């Protein structure tokens, strides 16, 4: 059981070690360090609005994203958003929002490649849902990546670049 500032410092050191291991392409070891840092911070009884926990959750997601395990990455990205939202802070993890969008985009492309059009549409709709966050980060998903574009002629449809073809997806469930 960990207590006090030295325990928090240990967790933050584990996070930095995870960052270093990622740079050395030692993904499994990085995952372990991030996981230990996350669990340690939970035991430290930090206030809910501490920035460390959300940041480590995003790092855990990044480990899985780099291994093309987008569904597991998404789990951690969403958890980082929920963690920040539960604290009633207005600065919901913007990086978590962007990373969720990237995971949904990658999953949509994978589903399209496999011929799973309905699952592709599901992930595109999730990506569109992220736009409902009134934030610069939510809007940046559409402005910088360019994977999803809204045609000027139809406010209910979006064009999605799947990498192989551009498809149209309705924003409502009636498509």
Coordinates of C-alpha atoms in Angstrom, one line a residue:
X1 CA 0.0 0.0 0.0
X2 CA 1.4 3.4 -1.0
X3 CA 1.0 6.7 0.9
X4 CA 2.2 10.2 0.7
X5 CA 4.1 12.4 -1.7
X6 CA 6.9 9.8 -2.2
X7 CA 4.3 7.4 -3.6
X8 CA 3.0 10.0 -6.0
X9 CA 6.5 10.7 -7.1
X10 CA 7.1 7.0 -7.6
X11 CA 4.0 6.8 -9.8
X12 CA 5.1 9.8 -11.9
X13 CA 8.6 8.3 -12.3
X14 CA 6.9 5.1 -13.6
X15 CA 5.0 7.2 -16.1
X16 CA 8.3 8.9 -17.3
X17 CA 9.9 5.4 -17.5
X18 CA 6.9 4.4 -19.6
X19 CA 7.5 7.4 -21.9
X20 CA 11.1 6.4 -22.3
X21 CA 10.3 2.8 -23.0
X22 CA 7.9 3.9 -25.7
X23 CA 10.7 5.8 -27.4
X24 CA 12.9 2.7 -27.2
X25 CA 10.0 0.7 -28.8
X26 CA 9.7 -1.5 -25.7
X27 CA 5.9 -1.4 -25.8
X28 CA 5.1 -4.2 -23.4
X29 CA 7.4 -2.8 -20.8
X30 CA 5.9 0.7 -21.3
X31 CA 2.4 -0.7 -20.9
X32 CA 3.4 -2.3 -17.6
X33 CA 4.9 0.9 -16.3
X34 CA 1.9 3.0 -17.2
X35 CA -0.4 0.4 -15.7
X36 CA 1.6 0.4 -12.4
X37 CA 1.6 4.2 -12.4
X38 CA -2.2 4.3 -12.9
X39 CA -2.9 1.7 -10.2
X40 CA -0.5 3.5 -7.8
X41 CA -2.2 6.8 -8.3
X42 CA -5.5 5.2 -7.6
X43 CA -4.1 4.0 -4.2
X44 CA -2.7 7.5 -3.4
X45 CA -6.3 8.9 -2.9
X46 CA -5.5 12.0 -5.0
X47 CA -8.3 14.5 -5.6
X48 CA -10.4 13.6 -8.6
X49 CA -9.2 16.7 -10.5
X50 CA -5.6 15.7 -10.6
X51 CA -4.2 15.8 -14.1
X52 CA -1.9 12.8 -13.8
X53 CA -4.5 10.0 -14.0
X54 CA -6.1 11.2 -17.2
X55 CA -2.7 11.7 -18.8
X56 CA -1.6 8.2 -17.9
X57 CA -4.9 6.8 -19.3
X58 CA -4.1 8.5 -22.6
X59 CA -0.6 7.1 -22.6
X60 CA -2.0 3.6 -22.0
X61 CA -4.3 4.1 -25.0
X62 CA -1.4 5.3 -27.1
X63 CA 0.5 2.0 -26.4
X64 CA -2.4 0.0 -27.8
X65 CA -2.9 2.4 -30.7
X66 CA 0.7 2.0 -31.7
X67 CA 0.1 -1.7 -31.8
X68 CA -3.0 -1.3 -34.0
X69 CA -5.2 -2.5 -31.2
X70 CA -7.7 0.3 -31.7
X71 CA -10.5 -1.1 -29.6
X72 CA -8.3 -1.4 -26.5
X73 CA -6.8 2.0 -27.2
X74 CA -10.3 3.4 -27.4
X75 CA -11.2 1.9 -24.0
X76 CA -8.4 3.9 -22.3
X77 CA -9.1 7.1 -24.3
X78 CA -12.8 7.0 -23.3
X79 CA -11.8 6.3 -19.7
X80 CA -9.6 9.4 -19.7
X81 CA -12.5 11.5 -20.9
X82 CA -14.9 10.0 -18.3
X83 CA -12.4 10.6 -15.6
X84 CA -12.1 14.3 -16.4
X85 CA -15.9 14.6 -16.9
X86 CA -16.6 13.1 -13.5
X87 CA -14.7 15.9 -11.9
X88 CA -17.1 18.4 -13.4
X89 CA -14.3 20.3 -15.0
X90 CA -14.9 22.2 -18.1
X91 CA -11.6 21.1 -19.6
X92 CA -12.6 17.6 -20.5
X93 CA -9.5 15.8 -21.7
X94 CA -9.2 17.4 -25.2
X95 CA -6.4 15.1 -26.1
X96 CA -8.6 12.2 -25.1
X97 CA -11.3 13.5 -27.4
X98 CA -8.9 13.8 -30.3
X99 CA -7.4 10.3 -29.6
X100 CA -10.9 8.8 -29.5
X101 CA -11.6 10.3 -32.8
X102 CA -8.4 8.9 -34.3
X103 CA -9.2 5.4 -32.9
X104 CA -12.7 5.5 -34.4
X105 CA -11.3 6.7 -37.7
X106 CA -8.8 3.8 -37.8
X107 CA -11.5 1.3 -36.8
X108 CA -13.9 2.7 -39.5
X109 CA -11.2 2.2 -42.1
X110 CA -10.5 -1.4 -40.9
X111 CA -14.2 -2.3 -41.0
X112 CA -14.5 -0.8 -44.4
X113 CA -11.5 -2.9 -45.6
X114 CA -13.2 -6.0 -44.3
X115 CA -16.5 -5.1 -46.0
X116 CA -18.3 -4.4 -42.7
X117 CA -20.1 -1.3 -43.9
X118 CA -22.5 -1.2 -40.9
X119 CA -19.6 -1.3 -38.4
X120 CA -17.8 1.3 -40.5
X121 CA -20.8 3.6 -40.2
X122 CA -21.0 2.9 -36.5
X123 CA -17.5 4.2 -36.0
X124 CA -18.1 7.2 -38.2
X125 CA -21.2 8.1 -36.2
X126 CA -19.1 7.8 -33.0
X127 CA -16.6 10.1 -34.6
X128 CA -19.4 12.5 -35.4
X129 CA -20.7 12.3 -31.9
X130 CA -17.4 13.5 -30.6
X131 CA -18.1 16.7 -32.6
X132 CA -20.9 17.4 -30.2
X133 CA -18.3 18.4 -27.6
X134 CA -18.2 22.1 -28.0
X135 CA -14.4 22.3 -28.1
X136 CA -11.6 23.2 -30.4
X137 CA -10.3 19.7 -30.0
X138 CA -13.6 18.2 -31.3
X139 CA -13.6 20.5 -34.3
X140 CA -10.0 19.8 -35.0
X141 CA -10.8 16.2 -35.7
X142 CA -12.6 17.4 -38.8
X143 CA -10.3 20.3 -39.7
X144 CA -6.8 18.8 -39.5
X145 CA -7.2 15.1 -40.3
X146 CA -9.5 15.6 -43.2
X147 CA -10.9 12.1 -43.0
X148 CA -14.5 13.3 -42.5
X149 CA -15.9 16.2 -44.5
X150 CA -19.3 17.8 -44.5
X151 CA -20.5 18.7 -48.0
X152 CA -22.0 22.1 -48.2
X153 CA -25.1 20.8 -50.1
X154 CA -26.4 18.4 -47.5
X155 CA -26.4 19.1 -43.7
X156 CA -27.3 15.5 -42.8
X157 CA -24.5 13.7 -44.6
X158 CA -20.8 13.4 -44.2
X159 CA -18.1 12.2 -46.6
X160 CA -15.7 9.7 -45.1
X161 CA -12.3 8.9 -46.8
X162 CA -11.8 5.2 -46.0
X163 CA -8.4 5.2 -47.6
X164 CA -9.7 3.2 -50.5
X165 CA -12.9 5.1 -51.4
X166 CA -14.9 8.1 -50.2
X167 CA -18.3 7.0 -48.8
X168 CA -21.3 9.0 -47.6
X169 CA -22.7 8.4 -44.2
X170 CA -25.9 10.0 -42.9
X171 CA -25.7 11.7 -39.5
X172 CA -28.9 10.1 -38.3
X173 CA -29.5 6.4 -37.7
X174 CA -31.7 6.3 -40.8
X175 CA -29.2 5.5 -43.4

